[in-house]
PDB file of C-alpha atoms in Angstrom:
ATOM      1  CA  MET A   1       0.000   0.000   0.000  1.00 42.00           C
ATOM      2  CA  LYS A   2       2.793   2.362   0.871  1.00 38.00           C
ATOM      3  CA  ARG A   3       4.608   1.539  -2.377  1.00 39.00           C
ATOM      4  CA  ARG A   4       1.463   2.331  -4.445  1.00 39.00           C
ATOM      5  CA  THR A   5       1.083   5.663  -2.688  1.00 40.00           C
ATOM      6  CA  LEU A   6       4.717   6.600  -3.354  1.00 38.00           C
ATOM      7  CA  LEU A   7       4.354   5.695  -7.033  1.00 37.00           C
ATOM      8  CA  ALA A   8       1.230   7.820  -7.312  1.00 42.00           C
ATOM      9  CA  LEU A   9       3.009  10.781  -5.703  1.00 40.00           C
ATOM     10  CA  ALA A  10       5.974  10.403  -8.047  1.00 42.00           C
ATOM     11  CA  ALA A  11       3.730  10.277 -11.100  1.00 42.00           C
ATOM     12  CA  SER A  12       1.832  13.341  -9.907  1.00 42.00           C
ATOM     13  CA  THR A  13       5.077  15.264  -9.351  1.00 42.00           C
ATOM     14  CA  MET A  14       6.357  14.403 -12.836  1.00 38.00           C
ATOM     15  CA  PHE A  15       3.031  15.501 -14.375  1.00 38.00           C
ATOM     16  CA  LEU A  16       3.099  18.871 -12.590  1.00 38.00           C
ATOM     17  CA  ALA A  17       6.720  19.449 -13.577  1.00 41.00           C
ATOM     18  CA  ALA A  18       5.908  18.686 -17.207  1.00 41.00           C
ATOM     19  CA  CYS A  19       2.932  21.072 -17.127  1.00 41.00           C
ATOM     20  CA  GLY A  20       5.081  23.810 -15.579  1.00 44.00           C
ATOM     21  CA  GLN A  21       7.748  23.369 -18.224  1.00 43.00           C
ATOM     22  CA  SER A  22       5.150  23.457 -20.994  1.00 41.00           C
ATOM     23  CA  THR A  23       3.593  26.675 -19.610  1.00 39.00           C
ATOM     24  CA  THR A  24       7.003  28.312 -19.298  1.00 39.00           C
ATOM     25  CA  ASN A  25       7.985  27.367 -22.831  1.00 43.00           C
ATOM     26  CA  GLU A  26       4.694  28.684 -24.201  1.00 40.00           C
ATOM     27  CA  ALA A  27       5.153  31.983 -22.323  1.00 37.00           C
ATOM     28  CA  ASP A  28       8.714  32.326 -23.587  1.00 40.00           C
ATOM     29  CA  THR A  29       7.583  31.615 -27.146  1.00 39.00           C
ATOM     30  CA  SER A  30       4.736  34.108 -26.849  1.00 37.00           C
ATOM     31  CA  ALA A  31       7.061  36.842 -25.523  1.00 37.00           C
ATOM     32  CA  THR A  32       9.564  36.147 -28.295  1.00 38.00           C
ATOM     33  CA  ASP A  33       6.864  36.291 -30.977  1.00 39.00           C
ATOM     34  CA  SER A  34       5.527  39.602 -29.557  1.00 37.00           C
ATOM     35  CA  ALA A  35       8.972  41.201 -29.521  1.00 40.00           C
ATOM     36  CA  ALA A  36       9.686  39.971 -33.033  1.00 41.00           C
ATOM     37  CA  THR A  37       6.404  41.058 -34.633  1.00 41.00           C
ATOM     38  CA  GLY A  38       4.956  43.972 -32.690  1.00 46.00           C
ATOM     39  CA  GLY A  39       7.521  45.954 -30.730  1.00 66.00           C
ATOM     40  CA  SER A  40       6.179  47.976 -27.815  1.00 90.00           C
ATOM     41  CA  ASP A  41       2.502  48.133 -26.867  1.00 95.00           C
ATOM     42  CA  LEU A  42       2.373  51.763 -28.045  1.00 97.00           C
ATOM     43  CA  LEU A  43       3.906  50.884 -31.404  1.00 97.00           C
ATOM     44  CA  GLN A  44       1.418  48.056 -31.876  1.00 97.00           C
ATOM     45  CA  ARG A  45      -1.497  50.381 -31.137  1.00 98.00           C
ATOM     46  CA  ILE A  46      -0.207  52.915 -33.649  1.00 98.00           C
ATOM     47  CA  ASN A  47       0.377  50.240 -36.292  1.00 97.00           C
ATOM     48  CA  ASN A  48      -3.094  48.800 -35.690  1.00 97.00           C
ATOM     49  CA  GLY A  49      -4.981  52.122 -35.669  1.00 98.00           C
ATOM     50  CA  GLY A  50      -5.693  52.012 -31.952  1.00 98.00           C
ATOM     51  CA  THR A  51      -5.790  54.797 -29.362  1.00 98.00           C
ATOM     52  CA  ILE A  52      -2.928  56.863 -27.967  1.00 98.00           C
ATOM     53  CA  ASN A  53      -3.263  58.464 -24.517  1.00 98.00           C
ATOM     54  CA  VAL A  54      -1.835  61.957 -24.148  1.00 98.00           C
ATOM     55  CA  GLY A  55      -1.281  63.936 -20.957  1.00 98.00           C
ATOM     56  CA  THR A  56      -2.070  67.667 -20.997  1.00 97.00           C
ATOM     57  CA  GLU A  57      -3.119  70.346 -18.509  1.00 95.00           C
ATOM     58  CA  GLY A  58      -6.316  71.690 -20.023  1.00 96.00           C
ATOM     59  CA  THR A  59      -5.833  74.915 -18.020  1.00 95.00           C
ATOM     60  CA  TYR A  60      -2.959  76.577 -19.878  1.00 92.00           C
ATOM     61  CA  PRO A  61      -4.277  78.817 -22.703  1.00 93.00           C
ATOM     62  CA  PRO A  62      -3.582  79.180 -25.538  1.00 95.00           C
ATOM     63  CA  PHE A  63      -1.730  75.847 -25.515  1.00 96.00           C
ATOM     64  CA  THR A  64      -4.241  73.578 -23.778  1.00 96.00           C
ATOM     65  CA  TYR A  65      -7.575  74.797 -22.354  1.00 97.00           C
ATOM     66  CA  HIS A  66     -11.361  74.502 -22.600  1.00 97.00           C
ATOM     67  CA  ASP A  67     -13.219  76.913 -24.874  1.00 97.00           C
ATOM     68  CA  GLU A  68     -16.582  78.526 -24.068  1.00 96.00           C
ATOM     69  CA  SER A  69     -18.426  75.366 -25.102  1.00 98.00           C
ATOM     70  CA  GLY A  70     -16.264  73.251 -22.796  1.00 97.00           C
ATOM     71  CA  LYS A  71     -14.310  71.590 -25.600  1.00 98.00           C
ATOM     72  CA  LEU A  72     -10.650  70.869 -24.938  1.00 98.00           C
ATOM     73  CA  THR A  73      -8.589  72.823 -27.447  1.00 98.00           C
ATOM     74  CA  GLY A  74      -5.419  74.904 -27.769  1.00 97.00           C
ATOM     75  CA  TYR A  75      -2.338  74.847 -29.951  1.00 98.00           C
ATOM     76  CA  ASP A  76      -0.760  71.763 -28.364  1.00 98.00           C
ATOM     77  CA  VAL A  77      -4.080  69.909 -28.366  1.00 98.00           C
ATOM     78  CA  GLU A  78      -4.896  70.627 -32.016  1.00 98.00           C
ATOM     79  CA  VAL A  79      -1.362  69.771 -33.150  1.00 98.00           C
ATOM     80  CA  THR A  80      -1.670  66.449 -31.334  1.00 98.00           C
ATOM     81  CA  ARG A  81      -5.035  65.764 -32.984  1.00 98.00           C
ATOM     82  CA  ALA A  82      -3.488  66.507 -36.384  1.00 98.00           C
ATOM     83  CA  VAL A  83      -0.620  64.097 -35.637  1.00 98.00           C
ATOM     84  CA  ALA A  84      -3.113  61.420 -34.608  1.00 98.00           C
ATOM     85  CA  ASP A  85      -4.982  61.896 -37.886  1.00 98.00           C
ATOM     86  CA  LYS A  86      -1.729  61.456 -39.810  1.00 98.00           C
ATOM     87  CA  LEU A  87      -0.983  58.256 -37.887  1.00 98.00           C
ATOM     88  CA  GLY A  88      -4.518  56.958 -38.350  1.00 98.00           C
ATOM     89  CA  VAL A  89      -5.156  56.571 -34.620  1.00 98.00           C
ATOM     90  CA  ASP A  90      -7.597  57.955 -32.064  1.00 98.00           C
ATOM     91  CA  VAL A  91      -6.328  60.205 -29.277  1.00 98.00           C
ATOM     92  CA  GLU A  92      -7.597  60.369 -25.712  1.00 98.00           C
ATOM     93  CA  PHE A  93      -6.412  63.273 -23.572  1.00 98.00           C
ATOM     94  CA  LYS A  94      -5.728  62.782 -19.863  1.00 98.00           C
ATOM     95  CA  GLU A  95      -5.894  66.140 -18.076  1.00 97.00           C
ATOM     96  CA  THR A  96      -3.255  66.402 -15.378  1.00 94.00           C
ATOM     97  CA  GLN A  97      -1.691  69.133 -13.257  1.00 92.00           C
ATOM     98  CA  TRP A  98       1.663  70.327 -14.538  1.00 87.00           C
ATOM     99  CA  ASP A  99       3.556  69.144 -11.461  1.00 85.00           C
ATOM    100  CA  ALA A 100       2.292  65.587 -12.036  1.00 91.00           C
ATOM    101  CA  MET A 101       2.759  65.529 -15.804  1.00 92.00           C
ATOM    102  CA  LEU A 102       6.041  63.640 -16.051  1.00 92.00           C
ATOM    103  CA  ALA A 103       5.108  61.425 -13.098  1.00 94.00           C
ATOM    104  CA  GLY A 104       2.028  60.354 -15.055  1.00 95.00           C
ATOM    105  CA  LEU A 105       4.267  59.532 -17.979  1.00 96.00           C
ATOM    106  CA  ASP A 106       6.571  57.506 -15.716  1.00 96.00           C
ATOM    107  CA  SER A 107       3.647  55.497 -14.339  1.00 96.00           C
ATOM    108  CA  LYS A 108       2.325  54.901 -17.882  1.00 95.00           C
ATOM    109  CA  ARG A 109      -0.943  56.659 -17.151  1.00 97.00           C
ATOM    110  CA  PHE A 110      -0.475  58.043 -20.638  1.00 97.00           C
ATOM    111  CA  ASP A 111       1.846  57.413 -23.579  1.00 98.00           C
ATOM    112  CA  MET A 112       3.122  60.931 -24.182  1.00 98.00           C
ATOM    113  CA  VAL A 113       2.754  64.543 -23.067  1.00 97.00           C
ATOM    114  CA  ALA A 114       1.589  67.535 -25.130  1.00 98.00           C
ATOM    115  CA  ASN A 115       2.095  70.531 -22.858  1.00 95.00           C
ATOM    116  CA  GLN A 116       4.986  72.745 -23.999  1.00 91.00           C
ATOM    117  CA  VAL A 117       7.635  70.456 -22.569  1.00 87.00           C
ATOM    118  CA  SER A 118      11.218  71.240 -23.549  1.00 82.00           C
ATOM    119  CA  LEU A 119      13.884  68.842 -22.325  1.00 85.00           C
ATOM    120  CA  THR A 120      16.486  71.286 -21.067  1.00 76.00           C
ATOM    121  CA  THR A 121      18.155  69.374 -18.224  1.00 80.00           C
ATOM    122  CA  PRO A 122      20.563  66.419 -18.623  1.00 88.00           C
ATOM    123  CA  GLU A 123      18.373  64.364 -16.273  1.00 89.00           C
ATOM    124  CA  ARG A 124      15.298  64.808 -18.449  1.00 89.00           C
ATOM    125  CA  LYS A 125      17.212  64.203 -21.660  1.00 92.00           C
ATOM    126  CA  ALA A 126      18.511  60.928 -20.246  1.00 95.00           C
ATOM    127  CA  LYS A 127      15.027  59.740 -19.285  1.00 96.00           C
ATOM    128  CA  TYR A 128      12.735  61.070 -22.020  1.00 97.00           C
ATOM    129  CA  ASP A 129      12.598  61.451 -25.792  1.00 97.00           C
ATOM    130  CA  LYS A 130      11.120  64.445 -27.589  1.00 96.00           C
ATOM    131  CA  ALA A 131       9.649  64.214 -31.062  1.00 97.00           C
ATOM    132  CA  MET A 132      10.198  66.947 -33.657  1.00 97.00           C
ATOM    133  CA  ALA A 133       9.446  70.347 -32.099  1.00 97.00           C
ATOM    134  CA  TYR A 134       6.178  72.008 -33.100  1.00 97.00           C
ATOM    135  CA  SER A 135       6.803  75.289 -31.247  1.00 96.00           C
ATOM    136  CA  TRP A 136       9.842  77.436 -30.557  1.00 95.00           C
ATOM    137  CA  SER A 137      10.188  80.021 -27.824  1.00 93.00           C
ATOM    138  CA  GLY A 138      12.767  82.433 -26.504  1.00 93.00           C
ATOM    139  CA  ALA A 139      13.214  85.852 -24.963  1.00 95.00           C
ATOM    140  CA  VAL A 140      11.712  88.939 -26.592  1.00 97.00           C
ATOM    141  CA  VAL A 141      11.698  92.613 -25.688  1.00 98.00           C
ATOM    142  CA  LEU A 142       8.270  94.283 -25.513  1.00 98.00           C
ATOM    143  CA  ALA A 143       8.173  98.092 -25.608  1.00 98.00           C
ATOM    144  CA  PRO A 144       5.968 100.964 -26.835  1.00 98.00           C
ATOM    145  CA  THR A 145       5.464 100.987 -30.595  1.00 98.00           C
ATOM    146  CA  ASP A 146       6.791 104.543 -30.971  1.00 97.00           C
ATOM    147  CA  ASP A 147      10.031 103.862 -29.032  1.00 97.00           C
ATOM    148  CA  ASN A 148      12.860 103.403 -31.565  1.00 95.00           C
ATOM    149  CA  ARG A 149      15.788 102.783 -29.215  1.00 96.00           C
ATOM    150  CA  TYR A 150      15.930  99.007 -29.735  1.00 97.00           C
ATOM    151  CA  SER A 151      18.376  98.310 -32.530  1.00 95.00           C
ATOM    152  CA  SER A 152      20.386  95.654 -30.656  1.00 95.00           C
ATOM    153  CA  TRP A 153      20.472  93.712 -27.380  1.00 95.00           C
ATOM    154  CA  GLU A 154      23.519  95.714 -26.346  1.00 95.00           C
ATOM    155  CA  GLY A 155      21.362  98.830 -26.633  1.00 96.00           C
ATOM    156  CA  LEU A 156      19.403  97.738 -23.553  1.00 97.00           C
ATOM    157  CA  LYS A 157      22.202  99.020 -21.322  1.00 97.00           C
ATOM    158  CA  GLY A 158      20.938 101.715 -18.958  1.00 97.00           C
ATOM    159  CA  LEU A 159      17.249 101.234 -19.854  1.00 98.00           C
ATOM    160  CA  ARG A 160      14.633 100.349 -17.227  1.00 98.00           C
ATOM    161  CA  THR A 161      12.990  96.935 -17.517  1.00 98.00           C
ATOM    162  CA  ALA A 162      10.031  95.659 -15.498  1.00 97.00           C
ATOM    163  CA  GLN A 163      10.933  92.119 -14.414  1.00 95.00           C
ATOM    164  CA  SER A 164      10.260  89.566 -11.706  1.00 87.00           C
ATOM    165  CA  LEU A 165      13.417  89.340  -9.609  1.00 79.00           C
ATOM    166  CA  SER A 166      13.397  85.537  -9.703  1.00 72.00           C
ATOM    167  CA  SER A 167      12.893  85.156 -13.457  1.00 77.00           C
ATOM    168  CA  ASN A 168      15.491  84.108 -16.010  1.00 82.00           C
ATOM    169  CA  TYR A 169      14.523  87.123 -18.081  1.00 90.00           C
ATOM    170  CA  GLY A 170      15.479  89.461 -15.265  1.00 88.00           C
ATOM    171  CA  GLU A 171      18.909  87.841 -15.140  1.00 87.00           C
ATOM    172  CA  LEU A 172      19.230  88.165 -18.914  1.00 90.00           C
ATOM    173  CA  ALA A 173      18.270  91.850 -18.811  1.00 93.00           C
ATOM    174  CA  GLU A 174      20.867  92.497 -16.103  1.00 93.00           C
ATOM    175  CA  ARG A 175      23.460  90.732 -18.221  1.00 92.00           C
ATOM    176  CA  TYR A 176      22.846  93.343 -20.932  1.00 94.00           C
ATOM    177  CA  GLY A 177      23.136  96.173 -18.405  1.00 96.00           C
ATOM    178  CA  ALA A 178      19.460  97.055 -17.975  1.00 97.00           C
ATOM    179  CA  GLU A 179      18.125  98.480 -14.709  1.00 97.00           C
ATOM    180  CA  ILE A 180      15.561  96.193 -13.054  1.00 96.00           C
ATOM    181  CA  VAL A 181      12.215  97.590 -11.906  1.00 97.00           C
ATOM    182  CA  PRO A 182      10.789  94.788  -9.699  1.00 96.00           C
ATOM    183  CA  VAL A 183       7.303  93.398 -10.439  1.00 95.00           C
ATOM    184  CA  ASP A 184       5.272  90.362  -9.431  1.00 90.00           C
ATOM    185  CA  GLY A 185       4.538  89.130 -12.941  1.00 88.00           C
ATOM    186  CA  MET A 186       3.979  89.887 -16.616  1.00 93.00           C
ATOM    187  CA  ALA A 187       0.659  91.713 -16.188  1.00 93.00           C
ATOM    188  CA  GLN A 188       2.181  94.226 -13.766  1.00 96.00           C
ATOM    189  CA  ALA A 189       5.274  94.570 -15.959  1.00 96.00           C
ATOM    190  CA  ILE A 190       3.168  95.537 -18.963  1.00 97.00           C
ATOM    191  CA  GLN A 191       1.258  98.109 -16.910  1.00 97.00           C
ATOM    192  CA  LEU A 192       4.505  99.785 -15.806  1.00 98.00           C
ATOM    193  CA  VAL A 193       5.699  99.965 -19.423  1.00 98.00           C
ATOM    194  CA  LYS A 194       2.385 101.478 -20.536  1.00 98.00           C
ATOM    195  CA  GLN A 195       2.624 104.012 -17.674  1.00 97.00           C
ATOM    196  CA  ASP A 196       6.221 104.910 -18.677  1.00 97.00           C
ATOM    197  CA  ARG A 197       7.510 103.715 -15.305  1.00 98.00           C
ATOM    198  CA  ALA A 198       9.681 101.219 -17.191  1.00 98.00           C
ATOM    199  CA  ASP A 199      11.073 101.340 -20.721  1.00 98.00           C
ATOM    200  CA  PHE A 200      10.445  97.709 -21.639  1.00 98.00           C
ATOM    201  CA  THR A 201       9.818  94.232 -20.307  1.00 98.00           C
ATOM    202  CA  MET A 202      11.338  90.949 -21.375  1.00 96.00           C
ATOM    203  CA  ASN A 203       9.436  87.673 -21.482  1.00 94.00           C
ATOM    204  CA  ASP A 204       8.860  84.504 -23.477  1.00 93.00           C
ATOM    205  CA  ASN A 205       7.817  85.207 -27.054  1.00 94.00           C
ATOM    206  CA  LEU A 206       4.829  82.835 -26.860  1.00 94.00           C
ATOM    207  CA  ALA A 207       3.426  84.614 -23.796  1.00 93.00           C
ATOM    208  CA  VAL A 208       3.972  88.001 -25.460  1.00 96.00           C
ATOM    209  CA  LEU A 209       2.376  86.898 -28.749  1.00 95.00           C
ATOM    210  CA  ASP A 210      -0.633  85.639 -26.799  1.00 94.00           C
ATOM    211  CA  TYR A 211      -0.933  89.032 -25.073  1.00 96.00           C
ATOM    212  CA  LEU A 212      -0.636  90.972 -28.354  1.00 96.00           C
ATOM    213  CA  LYS A 213      -3.273  88.778 -29.993  1.00 95.00           C
ATOM    214  CA  LYS A 214      -5.694  89.450 -27.118  1.00 94.00           C
ATOM    215  CA  PHE A 215      -4.862  93.175 -26.973  1.00 96.00           C
ATOM    216  CA  PRO A 216      -4.023  94.336 -30.520  1.00 95.00           C
ATOM    217  CA  ASP A 217      -4.568  98.004 -29.569  1.00 96.00           C
ATOM    218  CA  SER A 218      -2.074  97.977 -26.689  1.00 96.00           C
ATOM    219  CA  ASP A 219       0.407 100.273 -28.526  1.00 97.00           C
ATOM    220  CA  LEU A 220       3.150  97.792 -27.630  1.00 98.00           C
ATOM    221  CA  GLU A 221       5.218  95.643 -29.968  1.00 97.00           C
ATOM    222  CA  ILE A 222       8.096  93.166 -29.976  1.00 97.00           C
ATOM    223  CA  LYS A 223      11.338  95.077 -30.536  1.00 98.00           C
ATOM    224  CA  LEU A 224      13.976  92.349 -30.208  1.00 97.00           C
ATOM    225  CA  THR A 225      13.812  88.563 -30.477  1.00 94.00           C
ATOM    226  CA  ALA A 226      16.355  85.986 -29.351  1.00 90.00           C
ATOM    227  CA  PRO A 227      18.533  84.506 -32.107  1.00 86.00           C
ATOM    228  CA  ALA A 228      17.490  81.110 -33.486  1.00 85.00           C
ATOM    229  CA  SER A 229      20.387  79.405 -31.722  1.00 84.00           C
ATOM    230  CA  GLU A 230      18.934  80.404 -28.328  1.00 85.00           C
ATOM    231  CA  LEU A 231      15.353  79.263 -28.971  1.00 90.00           C
ATOM    232  CA  ARG A 232      13.894  76.268 -27.113  1.00 91.00           C
ATOM    233  CA  GLY A 233      11.807  73.745 -28.988  1.00 93.00           C
ATOM    234  CA  SER A 234       8.819  71.964 -27.433  1.00 94.00           C
ATOM    235  CA  GLY A 235       7.414  68.714 -28.783  1.00 96.00           C
ATOM    236  CA  LEU A 236       5.576  65.553 -27.815  1.00 98.00           C
ATOM    237  CA  VAL A 237       7.511  63.866 -25.006  1.00 97.00           C
ATOM    238  CA  LEU A 238       7.565  60.149 -24.172  1.00 97.00           C
ATOM    239  CA  ILE A 239       9.632  57.682 -22.174  1.00 96.00           C
ATOM    240  CA  LYS A 240      12.982  56.978 -23.808  1.00 96.00           C
ATOM    241  CA  GLY A 241      13.314  53.708 -25.715  1.00 93.00           C
ATOM    242  CA  ASP A 242      10.443  53.795 -28.233  1.00 95.00           C
ATOM    243  CA  ASP A 243      12.606  54.877 -31.176  1.00 97.00           C
ATOM    244  CA  GLU A 244      10.191  53.573 -33.818  1.00 97.00           C
ATOM    245  CA  VAL A 245       7.338  55.561 -32.276  1.00 98.00           C
ATOM    246  CA  VAL A 246       9.459  58.723 -32.191  1.00 98.00           C
ATOM    247  CA  ALA A 247      10.300  58.178 -35.874  1.00 98.00           C
ATOM    248  CA  LYS A 248       6.598  57.898 -36.731  1.00 98.00           C
ATOM    249  CA  LEU A 249       5.800  61.047 -34.742  1.00 98.00           C
ATOM    250  CA  ASP A 250       8.638  62.901 -36.479  1.00 98.00           C
ATOM    251  CA  GLU A 251       7.393  61.806 -39.902  1.00 98.00           C
ATOM    252  CA  ALA A 252       3.846  62.919 -39.142  1.00 98.00           C
ATOM    253  CA  MET A 253       5.037  66.267 -37.741  1.00 98.00           C
ATOM    254  CA  ALA A 254       7.282  66.877 -40.766  1.00 98.00           C
ATOM    255  CA  GLU A 255       4.311  66.299 -43.081  1.00 98.00           C
ATOM    256  CA  LEU A 256       2.182  68.734 -41.071  1.00 98.00           C
ATOM    257  CA  ALA A 257       4.958  71.329 -41.309  1.00 98.00           C
ATOM    258  CA  ALA A 258       5.448  70.815 -45.052  1.00 98.00           C
ATOM    259  CA  GLU A 259       1.754  71.130 -45.887  1.00 98.00           C
ATOM    260  CA  GLY A 260       1.384  74.274 -43.770  1.00 98.00           C
ATOM    261  CA  THR A 261      -0.854  72.834 -41.047  1.00 98.00           C
ATOM    262  CA  LEU A 262       1.497  73.845 -38.219  1.00 98.00           C
ATOM    263  CA  THR A 263       1.755  77.379 -39.586  1.00 98.00           C
ATOM    264  CA  LYS A 264      -2.032  77.609 -39.868  1.00 98.00           C
ATOM    265  CA  LEU A 265      -2.569  76.412 -36.299  1.00 98.00           C
ATOM    266  CA  SER A 266       0.170  78.766 -35.035  1.00 97.00           C
ATOM    267  CA  GLU A 267      -1.495  81.755 -36.634  1.00 96.00           C
ATOM    268  CA  GLN A 268      -4.899  80.642 -35.328  1.00 97.00           C
ATOM    269  CA  PHE A 269      -3.765  80.675 -31.710  1.00 96.00           C
ATOM    270  CA  PHE A 270      -0.929  83.254 -31.741  1.00 95.00           C
ATOM    271  CA  GLY A 271      -1.341  85.422 -34.800  1.00 93.00           C
ATOM    272  CA  ALA A 272       2.208  84.434 -35.836  1.00 93.00           C
ATOM    273  CA  ASP A 273       4.109  81.329 -36.928  1.00 95.00           C
ATOM    274  CA  ILE A 274       5.762  79.775 -33.863  1.00 96.00           C
ATOM    275  CA  SER A 275       6.326  76.381 -35.480  1.00 97.00           C
ATOM    276  CA  GLN A 276       9.675  77.208 -37.064  1.00 93.00           C
ATOM    277  CA  GLN A 277      13.067  77.899 -35.514  1.00 89.00           C
ATOM    278  CA  LYS A 278      13.685  81.367 -36.860  1.00 76.00           C
TER     279      LYS A 278
END
């Protein structure tokens, strides 16, 4: 009786081991086939006309915001929709606070981010990839239209500029010898310039273009723009490693640029073409 029981146990153990080996082999084969034929999950969804998930703020006009009807829109949003159309996929936007944007990308809550992200630090460049830039920004000088003193950046020396003390633009203005008039933000800076309590203010060209589009009768204009070599490009950002996806995004973006779609969207939201590095 004992011998029969031992034989039964041995047979059962051999059967379980065989089943385990078969399951492992099938899993290994399945993983190998997936890697060989499909690439990443995101690439497979793009190749199969699926859905891409995109993180964005939804509270940052004119880049990403809700219009009067409640529809999510903005330059970044509409560019992303145009890219999705080129790829033949659907796009679902996941609205997220700015501070949690890259964390959401890390946790794979979404596949990419469309929210004016420029990878400027070595840490970000090592961790993320950026597709072809669809907007370019840099410092500009905003001053009264009838003020003709702005022939060069060196000419800012001795002029008064309304700037936040903690901003990069304040540091840049000081570098050119301008005198800082402290303010809390861009709105106050513009008021001081209009009141002649400051000669000019310096800020990001996209923020200034947005202001000028909203207030075309402000009697202010852009006097100086940063050279192309100093502009920062923003594009769709995703976790590093999906090179084939980045290539597809680049191809789609290049087509949108060539056919004039990016220029058209730029002018719709900014009244100027911000899609080119110039």
